[in-house]
Short mmCIF file of C-alpha atoms and ligand atoms in Angstrom, two decimals:
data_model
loop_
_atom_site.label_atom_id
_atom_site.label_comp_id
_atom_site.label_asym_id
_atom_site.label_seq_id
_atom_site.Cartn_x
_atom_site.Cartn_y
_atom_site.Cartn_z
CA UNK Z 9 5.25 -13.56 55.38
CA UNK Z 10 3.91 -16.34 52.96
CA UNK Z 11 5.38 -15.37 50.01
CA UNK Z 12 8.66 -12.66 50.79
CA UNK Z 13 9.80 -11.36 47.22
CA UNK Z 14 7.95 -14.08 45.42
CA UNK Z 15 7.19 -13.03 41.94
CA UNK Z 16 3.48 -13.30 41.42
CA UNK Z 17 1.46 -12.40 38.12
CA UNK Z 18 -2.35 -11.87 38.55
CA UNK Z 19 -4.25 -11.56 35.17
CA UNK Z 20 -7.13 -9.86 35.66
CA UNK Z 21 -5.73 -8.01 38.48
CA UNK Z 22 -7.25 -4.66 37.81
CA UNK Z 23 -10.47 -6.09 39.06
CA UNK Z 24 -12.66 -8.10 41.29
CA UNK Z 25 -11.26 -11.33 42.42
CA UNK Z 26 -7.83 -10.78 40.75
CA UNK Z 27 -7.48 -7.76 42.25
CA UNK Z 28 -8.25 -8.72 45.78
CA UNK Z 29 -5.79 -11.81 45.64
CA UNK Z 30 -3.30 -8.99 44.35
CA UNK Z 31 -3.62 -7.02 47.38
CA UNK Z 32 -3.19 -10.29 49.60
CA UNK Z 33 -0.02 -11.37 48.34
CA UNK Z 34 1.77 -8.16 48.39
CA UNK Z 35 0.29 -7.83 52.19
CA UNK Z 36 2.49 -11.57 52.18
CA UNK Z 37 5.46 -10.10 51.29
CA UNK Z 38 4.94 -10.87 47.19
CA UNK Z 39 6.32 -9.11 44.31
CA UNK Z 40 3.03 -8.63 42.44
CA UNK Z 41 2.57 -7.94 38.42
CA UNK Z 42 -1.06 -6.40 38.14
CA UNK Z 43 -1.78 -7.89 34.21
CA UNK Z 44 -4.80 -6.84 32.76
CA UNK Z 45 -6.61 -5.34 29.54
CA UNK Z 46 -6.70 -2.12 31.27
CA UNK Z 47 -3.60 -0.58 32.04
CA UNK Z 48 -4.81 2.58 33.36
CA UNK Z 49 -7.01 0.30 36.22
CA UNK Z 50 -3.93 -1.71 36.65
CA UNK Z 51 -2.05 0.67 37.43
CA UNK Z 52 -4.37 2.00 40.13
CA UNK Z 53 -4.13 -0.96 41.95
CA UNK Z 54 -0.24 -1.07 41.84
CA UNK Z 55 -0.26 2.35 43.28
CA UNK Z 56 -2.48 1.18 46.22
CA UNK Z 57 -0.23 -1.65 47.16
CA UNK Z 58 3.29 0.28 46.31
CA UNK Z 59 1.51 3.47 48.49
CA UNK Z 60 1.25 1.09 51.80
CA UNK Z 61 4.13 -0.14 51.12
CA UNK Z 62 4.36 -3.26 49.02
CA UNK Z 63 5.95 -3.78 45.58
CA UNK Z 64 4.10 -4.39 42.42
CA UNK Z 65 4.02 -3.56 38.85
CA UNK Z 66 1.36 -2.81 36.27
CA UNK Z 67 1.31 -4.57 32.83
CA UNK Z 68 -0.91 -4.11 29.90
CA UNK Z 69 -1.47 -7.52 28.45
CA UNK Z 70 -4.52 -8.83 26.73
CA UNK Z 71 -4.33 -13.11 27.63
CA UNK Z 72 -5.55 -13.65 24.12
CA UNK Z 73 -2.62 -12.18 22.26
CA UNK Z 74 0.33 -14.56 22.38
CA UNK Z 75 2.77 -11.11 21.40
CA UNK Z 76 1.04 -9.83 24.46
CA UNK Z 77 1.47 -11.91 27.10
CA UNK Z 78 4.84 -13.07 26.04
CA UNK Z 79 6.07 -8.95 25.86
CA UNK Z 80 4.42 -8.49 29.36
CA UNK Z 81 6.01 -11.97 31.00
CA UNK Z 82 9.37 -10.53 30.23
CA UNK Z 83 9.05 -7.05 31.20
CA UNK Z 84 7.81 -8.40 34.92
CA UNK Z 85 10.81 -11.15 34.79
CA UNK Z 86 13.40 -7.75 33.53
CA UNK Z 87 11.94 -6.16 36.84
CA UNK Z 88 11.84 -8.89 38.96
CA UNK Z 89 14.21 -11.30 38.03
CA UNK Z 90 11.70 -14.44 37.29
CA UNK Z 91 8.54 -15.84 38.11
CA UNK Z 92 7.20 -17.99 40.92
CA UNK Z 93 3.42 -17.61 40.99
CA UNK Z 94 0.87 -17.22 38.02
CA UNK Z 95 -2.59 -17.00 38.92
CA UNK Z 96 -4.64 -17.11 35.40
CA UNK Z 97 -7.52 -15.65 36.18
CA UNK Z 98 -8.83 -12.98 33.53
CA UNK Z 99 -12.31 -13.73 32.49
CA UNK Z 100 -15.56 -12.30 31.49
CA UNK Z 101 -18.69 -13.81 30.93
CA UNK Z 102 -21.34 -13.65 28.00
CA UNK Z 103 -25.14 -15.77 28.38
CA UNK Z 104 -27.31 -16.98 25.96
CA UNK Z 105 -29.28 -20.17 24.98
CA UNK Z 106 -26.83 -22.04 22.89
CA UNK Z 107 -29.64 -22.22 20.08
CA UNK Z 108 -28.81 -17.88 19.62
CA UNK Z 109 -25.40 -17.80 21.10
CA UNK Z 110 -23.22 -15.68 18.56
CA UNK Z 111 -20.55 -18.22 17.40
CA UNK Z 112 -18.11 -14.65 17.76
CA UNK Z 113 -19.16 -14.73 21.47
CA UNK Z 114 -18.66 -18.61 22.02
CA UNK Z 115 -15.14 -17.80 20.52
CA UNK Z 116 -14.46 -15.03 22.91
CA UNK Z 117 -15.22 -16.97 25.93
CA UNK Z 118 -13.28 -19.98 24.92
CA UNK Z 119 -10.14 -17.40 24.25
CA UNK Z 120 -10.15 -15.52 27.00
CA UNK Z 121 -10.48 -18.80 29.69
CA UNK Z 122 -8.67 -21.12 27.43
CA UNK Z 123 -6.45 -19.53 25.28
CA UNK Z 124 -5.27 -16.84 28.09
CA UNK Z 125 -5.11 -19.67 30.42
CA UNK Z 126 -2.36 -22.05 27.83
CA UNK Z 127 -0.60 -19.03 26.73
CA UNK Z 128 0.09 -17.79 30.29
CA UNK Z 129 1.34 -21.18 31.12
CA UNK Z 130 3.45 -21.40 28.16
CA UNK Z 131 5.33 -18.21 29.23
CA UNK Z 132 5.55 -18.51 32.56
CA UNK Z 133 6.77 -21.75 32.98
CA UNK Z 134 10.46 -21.95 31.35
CA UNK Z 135 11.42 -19.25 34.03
CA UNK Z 136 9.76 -21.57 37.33
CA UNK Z 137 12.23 -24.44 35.46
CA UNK Z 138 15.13 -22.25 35.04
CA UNK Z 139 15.11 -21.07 38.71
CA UNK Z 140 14.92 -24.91 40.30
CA UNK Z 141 12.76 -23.86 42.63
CA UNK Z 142 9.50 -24.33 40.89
CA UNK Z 143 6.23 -22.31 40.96
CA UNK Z 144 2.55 -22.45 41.75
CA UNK Z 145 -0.24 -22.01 38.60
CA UNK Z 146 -3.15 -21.00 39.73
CA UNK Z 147 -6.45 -21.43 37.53
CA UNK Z 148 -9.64 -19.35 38.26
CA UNK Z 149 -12.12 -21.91 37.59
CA UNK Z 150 -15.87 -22.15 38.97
CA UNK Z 151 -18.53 -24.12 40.30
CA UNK Z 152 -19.26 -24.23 36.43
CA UNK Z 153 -15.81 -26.41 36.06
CA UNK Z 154 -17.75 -28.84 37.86
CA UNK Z 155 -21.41 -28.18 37.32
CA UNK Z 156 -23.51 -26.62 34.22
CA UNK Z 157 -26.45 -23.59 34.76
CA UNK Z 158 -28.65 -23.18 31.42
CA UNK Z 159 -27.43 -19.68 29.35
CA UNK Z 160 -23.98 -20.47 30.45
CA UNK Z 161 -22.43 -23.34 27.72
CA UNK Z 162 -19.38 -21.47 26.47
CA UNK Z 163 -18.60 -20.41 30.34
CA UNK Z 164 -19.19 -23.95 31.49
CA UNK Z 165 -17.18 -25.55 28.25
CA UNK Z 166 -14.28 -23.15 29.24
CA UNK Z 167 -13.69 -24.12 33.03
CA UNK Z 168 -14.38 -27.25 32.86
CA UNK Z 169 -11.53 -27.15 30.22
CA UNK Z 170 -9.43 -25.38 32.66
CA UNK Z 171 -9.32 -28.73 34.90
CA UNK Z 172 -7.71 -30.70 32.44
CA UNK Z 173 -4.79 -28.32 31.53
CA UNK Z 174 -4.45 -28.02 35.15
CA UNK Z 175 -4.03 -31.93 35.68
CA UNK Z 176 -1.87 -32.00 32.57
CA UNK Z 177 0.37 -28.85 33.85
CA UNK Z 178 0.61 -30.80 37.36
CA UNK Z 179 2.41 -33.71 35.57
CA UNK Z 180 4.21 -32.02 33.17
CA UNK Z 181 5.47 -29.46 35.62
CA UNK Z 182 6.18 -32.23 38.24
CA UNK Z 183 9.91 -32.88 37.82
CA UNK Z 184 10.30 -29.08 38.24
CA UNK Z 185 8.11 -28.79 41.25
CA UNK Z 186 5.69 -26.85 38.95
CA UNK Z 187 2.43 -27.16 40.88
CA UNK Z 188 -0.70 -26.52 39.43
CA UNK Z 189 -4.38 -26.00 40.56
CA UNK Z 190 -7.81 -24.75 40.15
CA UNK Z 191 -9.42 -22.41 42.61
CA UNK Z 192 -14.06 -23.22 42.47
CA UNK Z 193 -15.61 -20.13 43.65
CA UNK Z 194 -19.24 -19.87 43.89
CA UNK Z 195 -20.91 -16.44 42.98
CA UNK Z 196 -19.23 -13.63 43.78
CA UNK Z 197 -20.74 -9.85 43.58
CA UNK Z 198 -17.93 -8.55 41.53
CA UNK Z 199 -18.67 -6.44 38.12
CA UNK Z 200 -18.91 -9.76 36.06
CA UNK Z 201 -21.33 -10.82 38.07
CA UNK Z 202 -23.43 -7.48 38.59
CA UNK Z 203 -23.60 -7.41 35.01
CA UNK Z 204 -25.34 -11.21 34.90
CA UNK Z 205 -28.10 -10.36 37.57
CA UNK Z 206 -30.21 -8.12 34.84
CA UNK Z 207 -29.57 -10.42 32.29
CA UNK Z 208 -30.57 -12.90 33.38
CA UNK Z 209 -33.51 -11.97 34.83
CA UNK Z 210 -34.26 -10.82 31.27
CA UNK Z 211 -33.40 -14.10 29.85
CA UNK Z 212 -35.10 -16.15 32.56
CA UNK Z 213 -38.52 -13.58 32.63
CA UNK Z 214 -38.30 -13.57 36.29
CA UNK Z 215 -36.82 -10.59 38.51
CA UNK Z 216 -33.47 -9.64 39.53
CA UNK Z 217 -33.82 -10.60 43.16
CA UNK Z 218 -35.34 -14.13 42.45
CA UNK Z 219 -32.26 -14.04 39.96
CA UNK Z 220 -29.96 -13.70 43.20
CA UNK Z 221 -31.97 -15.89 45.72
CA UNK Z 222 -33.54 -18.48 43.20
CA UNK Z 223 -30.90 -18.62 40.36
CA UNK Z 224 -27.37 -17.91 41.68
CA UNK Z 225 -27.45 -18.57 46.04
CA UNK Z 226 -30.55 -21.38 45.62
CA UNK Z 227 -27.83 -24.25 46.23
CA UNK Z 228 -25.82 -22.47 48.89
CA UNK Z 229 -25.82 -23.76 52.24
CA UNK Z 230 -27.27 -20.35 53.56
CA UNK Z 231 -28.09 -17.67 50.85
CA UNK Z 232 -24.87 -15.98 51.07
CA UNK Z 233 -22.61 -15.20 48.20
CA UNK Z 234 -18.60 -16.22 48.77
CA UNK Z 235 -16.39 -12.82 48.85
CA UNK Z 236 -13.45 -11.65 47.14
CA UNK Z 237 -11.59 -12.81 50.26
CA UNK Z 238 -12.67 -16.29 50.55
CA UNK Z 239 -11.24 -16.47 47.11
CA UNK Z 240 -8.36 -14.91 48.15
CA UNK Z 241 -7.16 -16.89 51.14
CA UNK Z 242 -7.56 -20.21 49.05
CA UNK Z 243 -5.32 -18.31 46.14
CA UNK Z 244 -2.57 -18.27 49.30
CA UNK Z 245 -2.74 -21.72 50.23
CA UNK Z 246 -2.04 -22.84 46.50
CA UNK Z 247 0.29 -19.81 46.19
CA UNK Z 248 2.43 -20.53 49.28
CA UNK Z 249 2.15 -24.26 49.64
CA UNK Z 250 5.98 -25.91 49.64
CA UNK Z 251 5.68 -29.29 48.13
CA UNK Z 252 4.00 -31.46 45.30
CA UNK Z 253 1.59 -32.87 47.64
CA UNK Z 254 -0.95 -30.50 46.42
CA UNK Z 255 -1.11 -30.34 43.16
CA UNK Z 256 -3.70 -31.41 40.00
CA UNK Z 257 -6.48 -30.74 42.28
CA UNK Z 258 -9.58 -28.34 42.60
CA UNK Z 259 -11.51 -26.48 45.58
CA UNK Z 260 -14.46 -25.30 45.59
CA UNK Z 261 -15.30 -22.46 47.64
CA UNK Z 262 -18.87 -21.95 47.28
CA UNK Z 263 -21.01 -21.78 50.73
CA UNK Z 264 -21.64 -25.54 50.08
CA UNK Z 265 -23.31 -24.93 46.71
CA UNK Z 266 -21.33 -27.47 45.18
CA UNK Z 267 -20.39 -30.19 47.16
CA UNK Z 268 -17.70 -33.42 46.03
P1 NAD I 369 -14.17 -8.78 36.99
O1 NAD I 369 -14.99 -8.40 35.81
O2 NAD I 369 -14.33 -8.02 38.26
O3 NAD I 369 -12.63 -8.77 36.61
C1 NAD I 369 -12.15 -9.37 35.43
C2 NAD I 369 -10.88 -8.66 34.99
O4 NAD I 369 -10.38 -9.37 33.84
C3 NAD I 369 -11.11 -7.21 34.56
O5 NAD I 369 -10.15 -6.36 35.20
C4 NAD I 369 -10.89 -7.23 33.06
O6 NAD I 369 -10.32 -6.04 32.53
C5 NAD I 369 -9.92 -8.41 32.91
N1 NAD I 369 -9.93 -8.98 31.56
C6 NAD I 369 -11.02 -9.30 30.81
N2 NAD I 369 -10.61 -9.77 29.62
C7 NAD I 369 -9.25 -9.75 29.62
C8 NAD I 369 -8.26 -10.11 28.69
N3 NAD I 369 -8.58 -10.57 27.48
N4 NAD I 369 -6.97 -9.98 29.04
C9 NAD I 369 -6.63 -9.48 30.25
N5 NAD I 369 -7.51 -9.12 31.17
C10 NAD I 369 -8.82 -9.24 30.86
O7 NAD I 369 -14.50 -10.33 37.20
P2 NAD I 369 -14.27 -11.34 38.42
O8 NAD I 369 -15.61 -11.73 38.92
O9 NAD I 369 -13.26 -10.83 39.37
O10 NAD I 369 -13.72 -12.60 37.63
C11 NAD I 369 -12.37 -13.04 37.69
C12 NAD I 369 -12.33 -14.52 37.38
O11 NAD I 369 -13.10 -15.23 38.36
C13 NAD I 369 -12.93 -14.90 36.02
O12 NAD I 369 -12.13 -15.90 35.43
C14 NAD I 369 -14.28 -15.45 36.39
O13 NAD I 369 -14.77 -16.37 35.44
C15 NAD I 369 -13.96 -16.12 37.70
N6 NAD I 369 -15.11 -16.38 38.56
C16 NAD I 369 -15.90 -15.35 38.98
C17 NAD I 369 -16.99 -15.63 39.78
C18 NAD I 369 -17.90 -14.56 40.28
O14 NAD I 369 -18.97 -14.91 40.78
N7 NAD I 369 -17.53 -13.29 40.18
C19 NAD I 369 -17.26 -16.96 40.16
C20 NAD I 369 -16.44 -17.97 39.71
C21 NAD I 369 -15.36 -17.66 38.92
#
């Protein structure tokens, strides 16, 4: 097992990708807090891992309220005893040419990535220095840390934010063996991006399914969209890797939309 009674938080766990790496690393062995908006979702995916066997916890915390996330960071450290993996991943996603993007909206996005993303951090990591034996921060970033896609500027702004706390966090969090790192996936058919396909074919006056294989898989190597699960196994490798050496860096996991 990769990660035997390792405390993990997952924000954004009641859901999609989030949810999926939660289910991985309590099949590892992981003590898993499911963190997320909605509590009542939350908990249904802590009852799924605890029911086959696996230990995890449900919190309600909203990663824009710094009351929030700092209330549910100690109830999962009062249950478990500490914390040894974050994976900051909460997110949503809101499109619009930046000439009629809502300034509210631009705000939202840049709170939920940013803000959810440095106050995580900031509670998580005096308990992976207390313990001495470090921790893993995981960021979900995107292709768009990397690469912009018209509509998208508040999105793209955010993530590729998200690399530079990362690099920051990584030598910061050095001297405690506080790794940090930023996981690139590619389009993935989860609710936030279900949501974007009629949109955007809205926006863009073209249809949904010229949205999908024109828009969003155009770059890929072969059409196909990355899973839940390719996102998932490169959440384990940051998760469970032992030493420094990896650290401050990014993959991309994106059928070869993005390539560096
Ligand atoms: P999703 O909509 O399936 O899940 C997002 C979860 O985040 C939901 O459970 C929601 O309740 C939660 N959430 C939203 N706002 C929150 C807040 N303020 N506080 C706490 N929880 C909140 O979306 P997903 O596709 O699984 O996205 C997860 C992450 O992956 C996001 O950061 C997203 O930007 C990133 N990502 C997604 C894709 C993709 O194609 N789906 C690609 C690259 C990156």
């Amino acid at each position: 097992m990769k990660l035997q009674d390792k405390v993990c938080i997952v924000t954004g766990a009641a859901s999609g990708i989030g949810k999926e790496i939660a289910l991985s690393y309590a099949r590892e062995g992981g003590k898993v807090a499911i963190a997320d908006l909605n509590k009542d979702a939350a908990q249904a995916v802590a009852d799924e891992i605890t029911k086959t066997g696996g230990t995890a916890m449900a919190v309600a915390m909203d990663v824009t309220n710094e009351d929030q996330v700092n209330a549910a960071v100690a109830e999962v450290v009062a249950a478990y005893g500490g914390v040894d993996v974050l994976v900051s991943n909460a997110g949503i996603q809101i499109v619009h040419p930046i000439e009629e993007f809502p300034f509210a909206d631009w705000k939202k996005m840049l709170a939920i990535h940013l803000d959810g993303a440095f106050l995580t951090t900031k509670a998580v990591m005096p308990h992976m220095q207390k313990s001495g034996n470090g921790g893993s921060i995981i960021y979900m970033g995107s292709v768009h840390s990397k690469e912009a896609s018209v509509l998208k500027s508040a999105y793209v702004t955010a993530k590729h934010g998200l690399i530079g706390l990362c690099k920051t966090v990584s030598k910061e969090g050095g001297k405690y063996k506080i790794r940090a790192n930023v996981i690139c996936p590619g389009f993935v058919r989860t609710p936030l991006v279900e949501k974007q396909i009629p949109e955007q074919a809205a926006a863009l006056g073209i249809s949904e399914e010229d949205v999908i294989k024109k828009v969003m898989l155009k770059e890929t190597v072969d059409g196909e969209f990355t899973t839940v699960q390719d996102v998932a196994e490169v959440a384990l490798l940051f998760a469970s890797f032992k030493s420094n050496a990896l650290t401050g860096q990014s993959i991309v996991v994106s059928h070869g939309w993005f390539m560096q």
